[in-house]
Amino acid sequence: MTERVPVSMTVNGEDVQRFVEPRTTLGDFLRVEMELTGTHLGCEMGVCGACLVLLNGKPIHSCLMLAVAAEGETIETVEGLAESKAIADIQQAFHNRNALQCGFCTPGMLVTAHEILKSEHPLTREEIRDELSGNYCRCTGYEAIVDAIEQVFVARAAGREVEASGQFAETAA
Amino acid sequence: MNMALNNTDRPNSYIGRSVTRPNALRLLAGKGRYVTDIKLPRMLHAAFLRSPYAHAEIKSIDTTEAAALKGVHLVATGEDLAKLCKPWVGTLDHFRGMKSAPQLPLAVGKVVWAGQAMVAVVAETRAIAEDALGLIQVEMSELPPVVDIDQAREPDSTRIYPELGDNVAFKLTVESGDVKAAFAKADGELEETFFTGRHTAVTMEPRAIIADYNASEEALTVYHATQTPYQFQDLFSRLYGIRESRVRVIAPDIGGSFGMKLHVYNEDMSVVGLSMLCGRPVKYVADRLESFVSDIHARDHRIKTQVAYDASGAILGVKVDDVTAIGAFSTAPRTSVVEGNQVVRLIGAPYRFRDYRADLSVVFQNKVQTSQYRAVGHPIACLVTESLIDRVGQKLGIDPFEMRRRNIVTSDMYPYTSPAGYKFERLSHEACLDGLYKLMDYPRLREEQKALREKGIHRGIGIAMFVEITNPSPAFYGVGGARISSQDGAIVKITPAGEVQCLISVGEHGQGTETIIGQIVAEHLGVDRELVRVITGDTDVTPQGGANWACRGAGIGGETALQAAKKLKQNVLSVAAAILQSAPGELDLINGQIVNRSDRVERIPLSEVARISYYRSDTLPPGTNPQLTAAHHYSPQGYPFAFTNGVQACHVEVDAETGFTKILDLWVVEDCGRIINPMLVEEQIRGGVVQGLGAAFFEECRYNESGQLENGSLADYLVPMACEMPDIKIAHVETPTQDTELGAKGCGEAGTAASSAAAMNAVNDALAPLGASVSQIPMTPQRLLKALGRG
Ligand code: FES
Ligand code: FES
């Protein structure tokens, strides 16, 4: 076992200091040390996108980065994005359209969707599919995810919230 | 779209509606609770040393250095765990003559596939456990690996298990009618050999388990990413000698399963023993590289076929020789021969020819085991059948739709028994075919194809019909002696506030089980859906049942919930009648209110009935005994399986220079009986279709001659990505089963069953003018170029 070293960063708006083994990835740090288990690990080699988080506002693979390399940086995970309501309309659209089944890829999908939706002009379905190609989903077949992102583009362009669909739909947490 | 037959204007009418999934909100907030997320007090972590060889003797194992590493609690070998755990054998009686060697948690004496677990280390952290693996010394001596299906069956081949005699696990012949006579009178015959690539489930959450043995109570709690908690309660109990009532298996949120998470795995069995030895909870999560070499694989088949037909395009007879390789063992408890069995029994299933003979050989080899994975056998049978239909049609110049119309089992023929013995209550092939023809605007597509061909653009259209086995009765496994339940149980109760909880044995893995059960209970009880909470996946809490396999959640679980809700409603009405001095038959429960059956005038809220029953039973008339909890178990009766059916079409463009295929469109018309939630059915179909397209174009576990998996990582093993997949258009036909009041059948595997076949037919349609064709999946660019004579 190697000596633990101090690391500090801002996670979901909170300043945190911990001692970690230098080999600990940011993904493991968030999941194990911070107990933020919304960030998922699907491949641990930068392929599947389940582990995406925001580093200073930009999506990165938390499985590829060491926790110590995030020293002094600002990290946002799906939990933080959900609590700050930054992705409330995306969550609602995913819920309406059932753009998740098992939900394991979902945190990464939400992070990518959040990034895609920063585009100044609405993307076409084909463009959305291209942008999603670093996120693997084994359950949905992707179409519902594309639909949900499209729905948010339309709502944002019209300056609307995404409404809960159908008379029985619940609102996103 | 052929919508549900309910009166959807009635209050609490939920069946047939696309309602959203309440439990998805948690997952969308990053608050799912998967086994990978769970941390118990004093929990330790396991890692496994795996064999680098496909076939080798273990001469000696030295664990001294590993055991001495700081933070390591235990190093266990195969011998250590064999003292605690009984061996298991993956055979069942109804597969006569099948054989397989006994298995133990860890290898003892020899290893039979590259990746087989040999030694376990338990440590404070997973990282330390992995460090310790590097300190274990194993002396091994390599044996010749058996990798090829023909070589495996040769008389002088190396025997993987000499005590079994040979490398053949099982042989079966299915014969019906007179296939010889059919070929003798045929106007034409053709033959083709098909290959389907070994592939694997790749759930995004790998396998995960935490075992927590409590010696003082002799009790075991297991948090297990599994589809079948009750099956594992039985297995852990019997193999480790722990009383069944003290084994609790909890299946929390599960990150994908697809049939892969219901088999006995060596690591999972080991972790139970490791917890017993350490006296502390032990967790194991497979990493992705381990998943590739230890999760079950599937679909490794070579199918030689011959088909006889007459000049009108009628199929007269089919001969099949299917050889499938299953790895070094048959997987327990369902066996690895089910897939082959279903291939030979499902070939030709939508069509009416009667003369059929199929021979199946199931062969051992030094690779990881294969077993049931989504749509077990269906995609292979469908690929073979649908390709043969197209090939005959092509020979005779008959259009694919016309070929199918001439050969299908028509609506006047039900009930119908297939040549292989499957009984169909009622299928809707004609309606599905007609529906597809319109949905895809077939004539327009053909015109477009013709026009583009003149410009050198090669598009292809392929269609594939399917039948799918759902709602299995004990005929599937129970009759073979498997302790796998075909029934399900539900407990529905009214809480004191007048809300509802339903505990049910079918589980939730993202397909929406909890949602549809909530819809059914709310509708049949007569309450708002928001008041119904559905609880699944805990053997200490939820009633005994089969849980999730072979598409049974909606059909069997749904019927169980329906009957439990009806029973509870009667109980509620009889208490209400006592309170109101009325008769149960004069009352009804609508939207949480007890009303007069005649004029629907509200009499008393359900919450008031509950309050009085639970807190003021003293005010009830003497002898009133409120039963605001009802339990019900339901097992399929009538037909042994509820078959579903449908048809898919795929539209592709093949680049003849590069061999790349672009999937342009995909259409599905399916009939899963009564639809409870159209949105969820369609999403099951879409997800299933995409898995089938993965098999058609990308997914293959590639082994070399020494039995090493060469592409066992997510960077090398290709799964479908968003940019490669088409939008999928779906329409429904509803033929409810008459065996249940609900009328629902399964829909989780239908997408996968036929999409590979539709894709292959589409590619071959595109290649036809170039004089090329393929009969192997995945249809990689290299294989297409080879078919085009350019590889
Ligand atoms: S876990 Fe990071 S990309 Fe898969
Ligand atoms: S929802 Fe299961 S992997 Fe995407």
Coordinates of C-alpha atoms in Angstrom, one line a residue, chain B residues 85-425:
Chain B
C85 CA -19.4 -25.4 -0.7
K86 CA -20.9 -28.5 -2.3
P87 CA -20.3 -29.0 -6.0
W88 CA -23.0 -28.1 -8.5
V89 CA -23.8 -29.7 -11.8
G90 CA -25.5 -27.9 -14.7
T91 CA -27.7 -30.7 -16.0
L92 CA -31.5 -31.2 -16.0
D93 CA -33.4 -34.4 -16.3
H94 CA -35.7 -33.4 -19.2
F95 CA -32.6 -33.1 -21.5
R96 CA -32.1 -36.8 -21.6
G97 CA -28.5 -38.0 -21.6
M98 CA -27.0 -34.6 -21.0
K99 CA -23.8 -34.4 -19.0
S100 CA -21.5 -31.9 -17.4
A101 CA -18.7 -32.1 -14.9
P102 CA -19.3 -30.9 -11.3
Q103 CA -18.2 -27.3 -10.6
L104 CA -16.7 -25.7 -7.5
P105 CA -16.3 -22.1 -6.5
L106 CA -12.6 -22.0 -7.5
A107 CA -10.6 -24.3 -9.7
V108 CA -9.3 -27.5 -8.1
G109 CA -6.5 -29.4 -9.8
K110 CA -7.0 -28.0 -13.3
V111 CA -8.3 -25.0 -15.2
V112 CA -10.6 -25.3 -18.2
W113 CA -10.8 -21.8 -19.6
A114 CA -8.6 -18.7 -19.7
G115 CA -10.0 -16.5 -17.0
Q116 CA -11.2 -19.2 -14.7
A117 CA -10.9 -18.1 -11.1
M118 CA -8.2 -20.1 -9.2
V119 CA -7.5 -18.1 -6.0
A120 CA -9.4 -15.5 -4.0
V121 CA -7.9 -12.7 -1.9
V122 CA -9.9 -10.8 0.6
A123 CA -8.5 -7.4 1.7
E124 CA -9.3 -4.0 3.2
T125 CA -9.7 -2.5 -0.2
R126 CA -10.0 -3.9 -3.7
A127 CA -6.7 -2.3 -4.7
I128 CA -4.9 -4.2 -1.9
A129 CA -6.6 -7.4 -2.9
E130 CA -5.3 -6.9 -6.4
D131 CA -1.8 -6.1 -5.2
A132 CA -1.8 -9.4 -3.4
L133 CA -2.8 -11.3 -6.5
G134 CA 0.5 -10.4 -8.0
L135 CA 2.3 -12.1 -5.1
I136 CA 0.7 -15.5 -5.5
Q137 CA 2.8 -18.1 -7.2
V138 CA 1.0 -20.7 -9.2
E139 CA 2.9 -23.5 -11.0
M140 CA 0.9 -24.8 -14.0
S141 CA 1.5 -27.2 -16.8
E142 CA -0.4 -26.5 -20.0
L143 CA -2.7 -29.1 -21.7
P144 CA -3.8 -28.9 -25.3
P145 CA -6.8 -26.7 -25.5
V146 CA -10.0 -27.8 -27.2
V147 CA -11.4 -24.9 -29.1
D148 CA -12.9 -26.1 -32.4
I149 CA -16.3 -27.7 -32.6
D150 CA -15.2 -30.4 -35.1
Q151 CA -11.9 -31.1 -33.5
A152 CA -13.7 -31.4 -30.1
R153 CA -15.8 -34.3 -31.5
E154 CA -13.0 -36.3 -33.1
P155 CA -12.3 -39.6 -31.5
D156 CA -8.7 -38.7 -30.6
S157 CA -9.5 -35.2 -29.4
T158 CA -8.3 -34.2 -26.0
R159 CA -11.0 -34.8 -23.4
I160 CA -11.7 -31.8 -21.3
Y161 CA -13.2 -34.1 -18.7
P162 CA -12.0 -37.7 -19.4
E163 CA -14.5 -39.0 -16.9
L164 CA -17.3 -37.8 -19.1
G165 CA -16.1 -40.0 -22.0
D166 CA -16.2 -37.4 -24.7
N167 CA -16.6 -33.7 -25.3
V168 CA -20.3 -33.9 -26.2
A169 CA -22.7 -32.5 -23.6
F170 CA -25.9 -33.3 -25.3
K171 CA -27.4 -34.6 -28.5
L172 CA -31.0 -34.2 -29.7
T173 CA -33.0 -35.1 -32.8
V174 CA -36.3 -33.5 -33.5
E175 CA -38.3 -35.2 -36.2
S176 CA -41.7 -34.6 -37.6
G177 CA -43.5 -35.9 -40.7
D178 CA -41.5 -37.4 -43.4
V179 CA -38.7 -35.1 -44.4
K180 CA -37.3 -37.6 -46.9
A181 CA -40.5 -37.8 -48.8
A182 CA -40.7 -34.0 -48.8
F183 CA -37.3 -33.7 -50.4
A184 CA -38.3 -36.5 -52.9
K185 CA -41.3 -34.6 -54.2
A186 CA -39.7 -31.2 -54.2
D187 CA -39.3 -29.1 -57.3
G188 CA -36.2 -27.6 -55.9
E189 CA -33.9 -27.7 -52.9
L190 CA -31.0 -25.6 -51.6
E191 CA -28.6 -25.7 -48.8
E192 CA -26.8 -23.2 -46.7
T193 CA -24.5 -23.1 -43.7
F194 CA -24.9 -20.3 -41.1
F195 CA -22.5 -19.1 -38.5
T196 CA -23.5 -17.0 -35.5
G197 CA -20.8 -15.4 -33.5
R198 CA -20.2 -16.0 -29.8
H199 CA -21.2 -12.8 -28.1
T200 CA -22.0 -11.6 -24.6
A201 CA -24.4 -9.4 -22.7
V202 CA -22.2 -6.4 -21.7
T203 CA -24.5 -5.0 -19.0
M204 CA -23.3 -1.5 -18.2
E205 CA -23.2 -2.5 -14.5
P206 CA -21.0 -5.5 -14.3
R207 CA -21.8 -8.4 -12.0
A208 CA -21.7 -7.4 -8.3
I209 CA -22.3 -9.2 -5.0
I210 CA -21.9 -8.6 -1.3
A211 CA -22.2 -11.6 1.0
D212 CA -22.7 -11.0 4.7
Y213 CA -22.6 -14.2 6.8
N214 CA -23.6 -13.9 10.4
A215 CA -22.3 -16.9 12.3
S216 CA -24.2 -16.2 15.5
E217 CA -27.5 -16.5 13.7
E218 CA -26.2 -18.9 11.0
A219 CA -27.8 -16.4 8.6
L220 CA -26.7 -15.1 5.3
T221 CA -27.6 -11.9 3.7
V222 CA -26.6 -11.3 0.1
Y223 CA -26.9 -8.1 -1.9
H224 CA -26.9 -9.5 -5.4
A225 CA -27.2 -7.9 -8.8
T226 CA -29.4 -10.7 -9.9
Q227 CA -32.6 -11.3 -11.8
T228 CA -33.6 -14.3 -9.7
P229 CA -33.2 -13.7 -5.9
Y230 CA -35.3 -16.7 -4.9
Q231 CA -33.3 -19.1 -7.1
F232 CA -30.2 -17.9 -5.4
Q233 CA -31.8 -18.2 -1.9
D234 CA -32.3 -21.9 -2.8
L235 CA -28.8 -22.3 -4.2
F236 CA -26.9 -20.5 -1.4
S237 CA -28.9 -22.5 1.1
R238 CA -28.3 -25.9 -0.5
L239 CA -24.7 -25.5 -1.6
Y240 CA -23.5 -24.0 1.7
G241 CA -25.9 -25.9 4.0
I242 CA -27.5 -22.8 5.5
R243 CA -31.2 -23.0 6.4
E244 CA -33.3 -21.6 3.5
S245 CA -35.3 -19.4 5.8
R246 CA -32.1 -17.7 7.0
V247 CA -30.8 -16.9 3.6
R248 CA -31.9 -13.4 2.4
V249 CA -31.1 -12.3 -1.1
I250 CA -31.7 -8.6 -1.9
A251 CA -31.7 -7.4 -5.4
P252 CA -31.6 -3.6 -5.4
D253 CA -31.3 -1.5 -8.5
I254 CA -29.6 -3.5 -11.2
G255 CA -27.6 -2.0 -14.1
G256 CA -28.8 -4.3 -16.8
S257 CA -29.2 -8.0 -16.8
F258 CA -30.5 -9.4 -20.2
G259 CA -30.5 -13.0 -18.9
M260 CA -26.8 -12.8 -18.0
K261 CA -27.5 -12.2 -14.3
L262 CA -29.3 -15.4 -13.4
H263 CA -26.6 -18.0 -13.7
V264 CA -24.4 -19.5 -11.1
Y265 CA -21.0 -17.8 -11.3
N266 CA -17.8 -19.1 -9.6
E267 CA -17.0 -15.7 -8.1
D268 CA -20.5 -15.3 -6.7
M269 CA -20.4 -18.7 -5.0
S270 CA -16.9 -17.9 -3.7
V271 CA -17.9 -14.7 -2.1
V272 CA -20.4 -16.4 0.1
G273 CA -17.7 -18.8 1.4
L274 CA -15.2 -16.0 1.8
S275 CA -17.7 -14.1 4.0
M276 CA -18.2 -17.3 6.1
L277 CA -14.4 -17.6 6.5
C278 CA -13.8 -14.0 7.3
G279 CA -16.9 -13.4 9.5
R280 CA -17.3 -10.1 7.7
P281 CA -19.2 -8.8 4.7
V282 CA -17.2 -9.4 1.5
K283 CA -17.9 -7.5 -1.8
Y284 CA -16.9 -8.4 -5.3
V285 CA -17.6 -6.3 -8.4
A286 CA -16.3 -7.7 -11.7
D287 CA -14.3 -5.2 -13.6
R288 CA -15.0 -5.0 -17.3
L289 CA -12.0 -7.2 -18.3
E290 CA -13.2 -9.8 -15.9
S291 CA -16.7 -9.6 -17.2
F292 CA -15.6 -10.5 -20.7
V293 CA -13.9 -13.7 -19.4
S294 CA -16.4 -14.7 -16.8
D295 CA -19.9 -13.6 -17.7
I296 CA -21.7 -16.2 -19.8
H297 CA -21.4 -15.9 -23.5
A298 CA -24.0 -17.1 -26.0
R299 CA -24.9 -18.0 -29.6
D300 CA -21.9 -19.8 -30.8
H301 CA -23.5 -22.0 -33.5
R302 CA -22.9 -23.5 -36.9
I303 CA -26.1 -24.5 -38.5
K304 CA -26.1 -26.6 -41.7
T305 CA -29.5 -26.5 -43.4
Q306 CA -31.3 -27.9 -46.4
V307 CA -34.7 -26.8 -47.6
A308 CA -37.1 -28.4 -50.1
Y309 CA -39.7 -26.3 -51.9
D310 CA -42.2 -26.5 -54.8
A311 CA -42.5 -24.3 -57.8
S312 CA -45.2 -22.1 -56.1
G313 CA -42.7 -21.2 -53.3
A314 CA -44.3 -23.5 -50.7
I315 CA -41.7 -24.8 -48.3
L316 CA -42.0 -28.5 -48.1
G317 CA -39.4 -29.7 -45.7
V318 CA -36.3 -28.5 -43.8
K319 CA -33.3 -30.4 -42.5
V320 CA -31.0 -28.9 -39.9
D321 CA -27.7 -29.9 -38.3
D322 CA -26.8 -27.5 -35.5
V323 CA -23.5 -27.8 -33.6
T324 CA -23.0 -25.4 -30.8
A325 CA -20.1 -25.0 -28.4
I326 CA -20.8 -24.1 -24.8
G327 CA -17.5 -23.8 -23.0
A328 CA -16.1 -26.2 -20.5
F329 CA -19.3 -26.8 -18.4
S330 CA -23.0 -26.5 -18.8
T331 CA -24.1 -23.6 -16.7
A332 CA -26.2 -24.2 -13.6
P333 CA -29.0 -24.2 -12.9
R334 CA -30.6 -23.7 -16.3
T335 CA -28.1 -25.6 -18.4
S336 CA -26.3 -24.5 -21.5
V337 CA -28.3 -26.8 -23.8
V338 CA -31.5 -24.7 -23.7
E339 CA -30.3 -22.4 -26.4
G340 CA -29.6 -25.2 -28.9
N341 CA -32.8 -26.9 -27.9
Q342 CA -34.7 -23.7 -28.7
V343 CA -32.9 -23.2 -32.0
V344 CA -33.9 -26.6 -33.3
R345 CA -37.5 -26.2 -32.0
L346 CA -38.0 -22.7 -33.2
I347 CA -36.7 -23.0 -36.7
G348 CA -39.6 -22.7 -39.1
A349 CA -42.0 -21.8 -36.3
P350 CA -44.1 -19.1 -38.1
Y351 CA -44.5 -21.4 -41.2
R352 CA -46.7 -24.3 -42.0
F353 CA -44.5 -26.9 -43.4
R354 CA -44.7 -30.2 -41.5
D355 CA -41.7 -32.3 -42.6
Y356 CA -38.8 -31.4 -40.4
R357 CA -35.7 -33.0 -39.0
A358 CA -33.1 -31.3 -36.8
D359 CA -30.0 -32.7 -35.2
L360 CA -28.4 -30.8 -32.4
S361 CA -24.9 -31.4 -30.9
V362 CA -23.8 -29.5 -27.9
V363 CA -20.1 -29.5 -27.5
F364 CA -17.6 -28.7 -24.7
Q365 CA -14.6 -26.6 -25.4
N366 CA -12.0 -24.7 -23.4
K367 CA -13.7 -21.4 -23.3
V368 CA -16.0 -19.6 -20.8
Q369 CA -19.5 -21.1 -20.5
T370 CA -22.3 -20.0 -22.8
S371 CA -25.9 -19.9 -21.5
Q372 CA -29.1 -18.0 -21.7
Y373 CA -28.9 -14.5 -22.9
R374 CA -31.8 -12.3 -24.1
A375 CA -34.0 -14.1 -26.6
V376 CA -32.2 -17.5 -26.0
G377 CA -32.0 -19.3 -29.3
H378 CA -34.7 -17.2 -31.0
P379 CA -32.3 -14.9 -33.0
I380 CA -30.5 -18.0 -34.4
A381 CA -33.6 -19.9 -35.4
C382 CA -35.0 -16.7 -36.9
L383 CA -31.9 -15.9 -38.8
V384 CA -31.8 -19.4 -40.3
T385 CA -35.5 -19.6 -41.1
E386 CA -35.8 -16.1 -42.6
S387 CA -32.7 -16.4 -44.6
L388 CA -33.9 -19.7 -46.1
I389 CA -37.3 -18.2 -47.0
D390 CA -35.6 -15.3 -48.8
R391 CA -33.1 -17.6 -50.6
V392 CA -36.0 -19.8 -51.9
G393 CA -37.9 -16.6 -52.9
Q394 CA -34.9 -15.3 -54.7
K395 CA -34.5 -18.6 -56.6
L396 CA -38.1 -18.5 -57.7
G397 CA -38.4 -14.7 -58.2
I398 CA -41.0 -14.4 -55.5
D399 CA -41.2 -11.2 -53.4
P400 CA -40.3 -11.7 -49.7
F401 CA -43.7 -10.6 -48.5
E402 CA -45.4 -13.0 -50.9
M403 CA -43.1 -15.8 -49.9
R404 CA -44.2 -15.3 -46.3
R405 CA -47.9 -15.0 -47.1
R406 CA -47.7 -18.3 -48.9
N407 CA -46.1 -20.1 -46.1
I408 CA -47.3 -18.7 -42.8
V409 CA -49.6 -20.4 -40.3
T410 CA -52.9 -18.6 -41.0
S411 CA -55.5 -17.4 -38.5
D412 CA -57.9 -20.3 -39.4
M413 CA -55.3 -22.9 -38.3
Y414 CA -55.3 -22.1 -34.5
P415 CA -54.8 -23.7 -32.0
Y416 CA -51.7 -25.0 -33.9
T417 CA -48.9 -27.3 -32.9
S418 CA -45.6 -26.8 -34.7
P419 CA -43.6 -29.7 -36.1
A420 CA -41.2 -29.4 -33.1
G421 CA -44.1 -29.6 -30.7
Y422 CA -44.7 -26.0 -29.6
K423 CA -48.4 -25.2 -29.1
F424 CA -49.7 -21.9 -30.3
E425 CA -52.9 -20.6 -28.9

